[in-house]
PDB file of C-alpha atoms in Angstrom:
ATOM      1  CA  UNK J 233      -9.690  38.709 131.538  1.00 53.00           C
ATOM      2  CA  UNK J 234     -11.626  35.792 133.669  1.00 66.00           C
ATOM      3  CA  UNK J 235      -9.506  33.308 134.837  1.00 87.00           C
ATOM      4  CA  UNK J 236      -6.120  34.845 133.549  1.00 94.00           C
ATOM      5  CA  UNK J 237      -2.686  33.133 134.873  1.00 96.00           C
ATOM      6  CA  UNK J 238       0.750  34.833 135.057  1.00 97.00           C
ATOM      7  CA  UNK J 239       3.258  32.124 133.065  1.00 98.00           C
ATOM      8  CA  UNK J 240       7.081  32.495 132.840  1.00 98.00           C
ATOM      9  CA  UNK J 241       9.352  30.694 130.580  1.00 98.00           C
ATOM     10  CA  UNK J 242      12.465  30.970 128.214  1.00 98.00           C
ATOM     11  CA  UNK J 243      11.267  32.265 124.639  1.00 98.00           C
ATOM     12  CA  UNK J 244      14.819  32.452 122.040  1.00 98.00           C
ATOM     13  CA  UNK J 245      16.467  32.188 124.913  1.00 98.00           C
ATOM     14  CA  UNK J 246      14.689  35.005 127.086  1.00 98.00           C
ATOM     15  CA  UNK J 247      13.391  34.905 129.936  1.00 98.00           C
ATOM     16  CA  UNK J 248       9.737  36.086 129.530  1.00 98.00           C
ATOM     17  CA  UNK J 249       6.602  36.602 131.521  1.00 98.00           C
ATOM     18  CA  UNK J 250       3.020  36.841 130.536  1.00 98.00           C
ATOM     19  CA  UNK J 251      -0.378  36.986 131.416  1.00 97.00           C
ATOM     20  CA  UNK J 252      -2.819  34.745 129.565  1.00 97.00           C
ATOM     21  CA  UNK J 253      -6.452  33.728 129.618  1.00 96.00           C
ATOM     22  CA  UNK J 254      -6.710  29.394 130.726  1.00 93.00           C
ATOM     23  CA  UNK J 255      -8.183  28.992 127.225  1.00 95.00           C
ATOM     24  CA  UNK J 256      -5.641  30.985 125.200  1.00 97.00           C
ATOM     25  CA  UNK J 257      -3.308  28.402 122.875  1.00 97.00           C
ATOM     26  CA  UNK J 258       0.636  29.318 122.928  1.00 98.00           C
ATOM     27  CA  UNK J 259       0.469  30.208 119.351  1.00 98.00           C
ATOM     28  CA  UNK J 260      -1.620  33.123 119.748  1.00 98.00           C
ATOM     29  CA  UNK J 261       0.466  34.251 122.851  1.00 98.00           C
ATOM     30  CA  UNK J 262       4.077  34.346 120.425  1.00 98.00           C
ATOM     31  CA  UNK J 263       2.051  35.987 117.837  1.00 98.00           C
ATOM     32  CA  UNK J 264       0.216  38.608 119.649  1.00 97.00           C
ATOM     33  CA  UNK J 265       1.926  39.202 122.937  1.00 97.00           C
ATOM     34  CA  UNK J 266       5.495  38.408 121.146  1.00 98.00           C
ATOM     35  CA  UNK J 267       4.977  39.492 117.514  1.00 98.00           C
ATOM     36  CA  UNK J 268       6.560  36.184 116.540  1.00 98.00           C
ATOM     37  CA  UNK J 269       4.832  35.655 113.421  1.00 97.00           C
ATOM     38  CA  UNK J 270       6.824  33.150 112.051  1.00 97.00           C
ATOM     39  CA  UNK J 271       4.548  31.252 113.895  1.00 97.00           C
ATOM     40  CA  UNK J 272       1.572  30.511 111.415  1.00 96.00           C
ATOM     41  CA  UNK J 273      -1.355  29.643 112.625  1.00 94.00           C
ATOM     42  CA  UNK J 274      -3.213  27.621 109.371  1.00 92.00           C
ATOM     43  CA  UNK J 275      -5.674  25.048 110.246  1.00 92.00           C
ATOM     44  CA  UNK J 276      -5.796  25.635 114.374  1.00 92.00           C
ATOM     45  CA  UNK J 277      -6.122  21.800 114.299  1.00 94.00           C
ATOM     46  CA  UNK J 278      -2.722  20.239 114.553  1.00 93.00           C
ATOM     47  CA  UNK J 279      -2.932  19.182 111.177  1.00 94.00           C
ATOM     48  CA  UNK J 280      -1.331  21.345 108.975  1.00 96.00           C
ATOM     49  CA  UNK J 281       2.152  22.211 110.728  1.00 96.00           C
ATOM     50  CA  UNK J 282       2.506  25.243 110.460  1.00 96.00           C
ATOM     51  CA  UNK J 283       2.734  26.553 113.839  1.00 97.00           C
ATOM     52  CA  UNK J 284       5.676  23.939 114.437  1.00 98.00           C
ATOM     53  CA  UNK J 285       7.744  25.412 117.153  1.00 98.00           C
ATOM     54  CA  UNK J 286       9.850  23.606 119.695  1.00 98.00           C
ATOM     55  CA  UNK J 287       9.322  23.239 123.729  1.00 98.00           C
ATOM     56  CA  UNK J 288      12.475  21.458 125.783  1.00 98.00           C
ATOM     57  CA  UNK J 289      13.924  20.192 122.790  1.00 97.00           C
ATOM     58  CA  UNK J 290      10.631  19.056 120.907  1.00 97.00           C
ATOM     59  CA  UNK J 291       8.748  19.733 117.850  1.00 97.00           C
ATOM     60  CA  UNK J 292       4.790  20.916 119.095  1.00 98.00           C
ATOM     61  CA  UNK J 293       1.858  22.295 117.428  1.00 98.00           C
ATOM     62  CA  UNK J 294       1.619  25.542 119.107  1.00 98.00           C
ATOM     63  CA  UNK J 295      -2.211  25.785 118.061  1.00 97.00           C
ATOM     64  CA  UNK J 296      -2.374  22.258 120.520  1.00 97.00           C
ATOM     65  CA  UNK J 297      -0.807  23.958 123.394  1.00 98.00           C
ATOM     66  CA  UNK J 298      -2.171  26.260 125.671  1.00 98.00           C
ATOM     67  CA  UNK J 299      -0.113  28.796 126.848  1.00 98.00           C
ATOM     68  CA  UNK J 300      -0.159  28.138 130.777  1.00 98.00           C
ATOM     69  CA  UNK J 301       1.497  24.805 129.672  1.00 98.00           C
ATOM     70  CA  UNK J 302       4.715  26.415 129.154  1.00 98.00           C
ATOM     71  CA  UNK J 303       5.183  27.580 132.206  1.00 98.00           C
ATOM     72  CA  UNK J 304       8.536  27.071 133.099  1.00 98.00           C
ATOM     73  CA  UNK J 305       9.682  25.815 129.684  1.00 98.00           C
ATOM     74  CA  UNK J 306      12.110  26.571 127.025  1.00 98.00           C
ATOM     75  CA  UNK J 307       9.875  27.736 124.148  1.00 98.00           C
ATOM     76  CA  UNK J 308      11.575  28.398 120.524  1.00 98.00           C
ATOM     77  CA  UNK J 309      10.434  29.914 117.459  1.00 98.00           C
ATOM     78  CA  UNK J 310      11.510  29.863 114.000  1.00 98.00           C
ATOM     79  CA  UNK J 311      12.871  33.813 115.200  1.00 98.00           C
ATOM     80  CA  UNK J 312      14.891  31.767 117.884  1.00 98.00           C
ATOM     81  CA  UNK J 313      16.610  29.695 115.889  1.00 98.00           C
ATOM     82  CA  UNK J 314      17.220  31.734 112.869  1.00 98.00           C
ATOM     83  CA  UNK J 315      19.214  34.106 115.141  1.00 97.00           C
ATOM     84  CA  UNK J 316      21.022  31.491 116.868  1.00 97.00           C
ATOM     85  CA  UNK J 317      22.668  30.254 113.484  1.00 97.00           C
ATOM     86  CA  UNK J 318      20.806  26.755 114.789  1.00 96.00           C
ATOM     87  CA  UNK J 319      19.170  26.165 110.978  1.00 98.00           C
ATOM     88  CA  UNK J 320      21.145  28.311 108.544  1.00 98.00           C
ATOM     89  CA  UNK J 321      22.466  25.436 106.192  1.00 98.00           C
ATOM     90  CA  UNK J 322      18.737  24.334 106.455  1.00 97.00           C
ATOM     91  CA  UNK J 323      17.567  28.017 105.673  1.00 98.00           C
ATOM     92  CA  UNK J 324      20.501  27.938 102.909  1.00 98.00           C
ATOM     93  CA  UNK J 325      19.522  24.430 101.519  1.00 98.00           C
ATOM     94  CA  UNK J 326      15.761  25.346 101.180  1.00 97.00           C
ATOM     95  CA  UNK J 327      16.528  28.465  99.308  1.00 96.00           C
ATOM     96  CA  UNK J 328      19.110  27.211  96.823  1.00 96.00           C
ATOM     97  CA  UNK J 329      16.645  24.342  95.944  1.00 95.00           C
ATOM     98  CA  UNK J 330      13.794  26.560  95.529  1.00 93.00           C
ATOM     99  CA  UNK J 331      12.209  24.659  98.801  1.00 94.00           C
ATOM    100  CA  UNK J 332       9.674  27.426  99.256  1.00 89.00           C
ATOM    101  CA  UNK J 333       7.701  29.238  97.490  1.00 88.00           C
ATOM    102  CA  UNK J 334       4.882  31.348  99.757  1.00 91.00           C
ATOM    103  CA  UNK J 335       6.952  30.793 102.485  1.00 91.00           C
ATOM    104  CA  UNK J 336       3.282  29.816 104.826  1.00 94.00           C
ATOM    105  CA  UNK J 337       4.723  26.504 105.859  1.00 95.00           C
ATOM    106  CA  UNK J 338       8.507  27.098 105.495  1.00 96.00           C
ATOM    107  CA  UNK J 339       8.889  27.944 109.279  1.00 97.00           C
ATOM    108  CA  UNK J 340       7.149  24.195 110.044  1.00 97.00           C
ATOM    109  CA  UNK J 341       9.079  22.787 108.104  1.00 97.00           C
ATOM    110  CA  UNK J 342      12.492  24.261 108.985  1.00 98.00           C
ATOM    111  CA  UNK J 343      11.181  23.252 112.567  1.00 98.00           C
ATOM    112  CA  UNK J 344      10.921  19.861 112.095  1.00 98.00           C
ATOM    113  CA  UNK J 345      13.329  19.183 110.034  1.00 98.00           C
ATOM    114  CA  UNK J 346      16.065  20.625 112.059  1.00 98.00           C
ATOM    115  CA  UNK J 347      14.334  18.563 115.045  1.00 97.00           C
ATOM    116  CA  UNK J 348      14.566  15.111 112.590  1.00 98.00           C
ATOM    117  CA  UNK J 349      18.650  15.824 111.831  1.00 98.00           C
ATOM    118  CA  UNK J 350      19.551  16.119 114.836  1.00 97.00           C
ATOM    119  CA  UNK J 351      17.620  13.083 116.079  1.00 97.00           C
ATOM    120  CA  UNK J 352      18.627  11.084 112.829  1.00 97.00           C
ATOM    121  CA  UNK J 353      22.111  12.936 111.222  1.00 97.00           C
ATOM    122  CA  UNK J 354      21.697  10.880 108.127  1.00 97.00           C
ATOM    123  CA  UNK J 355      17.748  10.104 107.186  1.00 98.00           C
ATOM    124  CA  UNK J 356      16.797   8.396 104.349  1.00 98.00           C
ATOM    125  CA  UNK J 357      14.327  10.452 101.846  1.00 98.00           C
ATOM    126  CA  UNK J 358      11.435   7.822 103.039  1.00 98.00           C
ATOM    127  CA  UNK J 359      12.456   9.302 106.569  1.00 98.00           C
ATOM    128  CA  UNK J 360      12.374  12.604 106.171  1.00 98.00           C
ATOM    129  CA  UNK J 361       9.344  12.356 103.756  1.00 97.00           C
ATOM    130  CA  UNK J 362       7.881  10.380 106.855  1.00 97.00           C
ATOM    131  CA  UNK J 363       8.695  13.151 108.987  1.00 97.00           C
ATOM    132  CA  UNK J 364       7.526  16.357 107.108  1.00 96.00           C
ATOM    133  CA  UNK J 365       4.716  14.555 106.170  1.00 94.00           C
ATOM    134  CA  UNK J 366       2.761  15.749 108.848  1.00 93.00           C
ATOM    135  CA  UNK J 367       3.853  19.671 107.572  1.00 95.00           C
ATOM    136  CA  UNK J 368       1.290  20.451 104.605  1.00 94.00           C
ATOM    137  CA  UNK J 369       2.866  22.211 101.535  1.00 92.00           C
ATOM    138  CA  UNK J 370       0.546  23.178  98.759  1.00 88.00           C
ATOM    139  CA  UNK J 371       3.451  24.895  96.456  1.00 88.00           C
ATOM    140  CA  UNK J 372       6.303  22.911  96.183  1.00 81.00           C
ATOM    141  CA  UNK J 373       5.044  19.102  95.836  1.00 77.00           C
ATOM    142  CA  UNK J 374       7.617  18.472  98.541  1.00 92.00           C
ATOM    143  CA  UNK J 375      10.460  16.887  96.431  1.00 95.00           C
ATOM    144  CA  UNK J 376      12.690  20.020  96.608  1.00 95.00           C
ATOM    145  CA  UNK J 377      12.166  20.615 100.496  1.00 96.00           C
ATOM    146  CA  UNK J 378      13.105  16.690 100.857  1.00 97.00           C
ATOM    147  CA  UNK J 379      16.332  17.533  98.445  1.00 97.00           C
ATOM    148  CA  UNK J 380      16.889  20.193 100.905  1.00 97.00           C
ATOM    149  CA  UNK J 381      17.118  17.981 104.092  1.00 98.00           C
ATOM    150  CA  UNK J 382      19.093  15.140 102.509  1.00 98.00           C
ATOM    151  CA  UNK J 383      21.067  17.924 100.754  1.00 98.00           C
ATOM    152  CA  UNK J 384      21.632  19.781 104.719  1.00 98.00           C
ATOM    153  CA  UNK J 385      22.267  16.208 106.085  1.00 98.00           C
ATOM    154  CA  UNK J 386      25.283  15.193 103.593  1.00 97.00           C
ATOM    155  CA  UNK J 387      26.788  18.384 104.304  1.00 97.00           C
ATOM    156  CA  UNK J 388      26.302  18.160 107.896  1.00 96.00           C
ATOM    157  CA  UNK J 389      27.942  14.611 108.618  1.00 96.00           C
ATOM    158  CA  UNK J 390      30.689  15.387 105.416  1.00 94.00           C
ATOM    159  CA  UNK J 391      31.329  18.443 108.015  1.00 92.00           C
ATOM    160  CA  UNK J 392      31.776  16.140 110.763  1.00 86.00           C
ATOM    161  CA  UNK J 393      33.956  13.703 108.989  1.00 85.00           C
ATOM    162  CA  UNK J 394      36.317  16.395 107.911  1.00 83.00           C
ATOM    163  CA  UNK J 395      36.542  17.585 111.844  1.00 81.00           C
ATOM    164  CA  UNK J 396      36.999  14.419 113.662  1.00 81.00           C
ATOM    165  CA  UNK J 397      39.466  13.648 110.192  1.00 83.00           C
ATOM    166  CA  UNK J 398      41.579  17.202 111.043  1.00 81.00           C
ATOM    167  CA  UNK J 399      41.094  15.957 115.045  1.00 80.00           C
ATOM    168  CA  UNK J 400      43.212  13.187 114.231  1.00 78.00           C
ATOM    169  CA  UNK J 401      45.733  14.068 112.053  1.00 67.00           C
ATOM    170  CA  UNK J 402      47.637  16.025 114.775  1.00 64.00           C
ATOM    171  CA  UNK J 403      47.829  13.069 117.038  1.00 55.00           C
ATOM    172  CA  UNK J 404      48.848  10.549 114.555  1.00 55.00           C
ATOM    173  CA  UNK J 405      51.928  13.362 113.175  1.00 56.00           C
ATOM    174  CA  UNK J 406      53.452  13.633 116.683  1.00 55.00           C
ATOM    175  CA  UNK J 407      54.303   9.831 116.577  1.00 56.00           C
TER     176      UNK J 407
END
């Protein structure tokens, strides 16, 4: 290829090289050079979401970045953080609420939702509609994916409670 660059960076915490073409957009590097196809590629516009993925800690349109811009990043995909354990109540909360349905924009969603909670541990439903509003979901109508993330949430900071709760008692029996 003309113009090809040799990139490094941490992919689900990897350390991975590649060579890509200036012009080629990270999305199509995790899906074709990585087989990470829980990256979707829908609309190759930004629009739609649904190539969601995170870069040092933030939620990015993959089809918006090229791939030499990751050089020397920390890259992770929906693959990443499913096998980390990272977004298993989220994974949990969408299914039992029937949250997705074709699955296309599930990944996106999971994405930046996870990204929201832990920026925001108790949203309101106008703040997590706010934020998944820029994920587009043409099964579900979105009010069972925003019961999922309030749903996630309350068990997240009841989960908290409960360990700084147990935390304490120890220290206030000894006196």
């Amino acid at each position: 290829m003309e113009n090809e660059q040799r990139i490094g960076f941490t992919l689900n915490g990897e350390r991975v090289r590649a060579r890509v073409a200036a012009r080629q957009h990270l999305g199509d590097l995790l899906r074709l050079e990585f087989g990470l196809t829980g990256v979707h590629l829908g609309c190759e516009h930004g629009v739609c979401g649904a190539c969601t993925i995170r870069v040092d800690g933030r939620a990015v349109r993959a089809c918006l970045m090229l791939a030499v811009q990751a050089e020397g990043a920390v890259v992770e995909t929906i693959e990443g953080l499913t096998e980390s354990g990272e977004i298993a109540d989220l994974q949990d909360a969408f299914h039992r609420r029937n949250a997705l349905q074709c699955g296309y924009c599930t990944p996106g969603m999971l994405v930046t939702a996870a990204e929201l909670l832990a920026e925001t541990p108790r949203p309101s439903r106008e703040a997590i509609r706010e934020a998944v509003g820029g994920n587009y979901c043409r099964c579900t109508g979105y009010h069972a994916i925003v019961d999922a993330i309030a749903a996630t949430a309350e068990t997240r900071v009841a989960a908290t409670a409960e360990t700084r709760t147990a935390a304490a008692v120890p220290a206030e029996a000894g006196r």
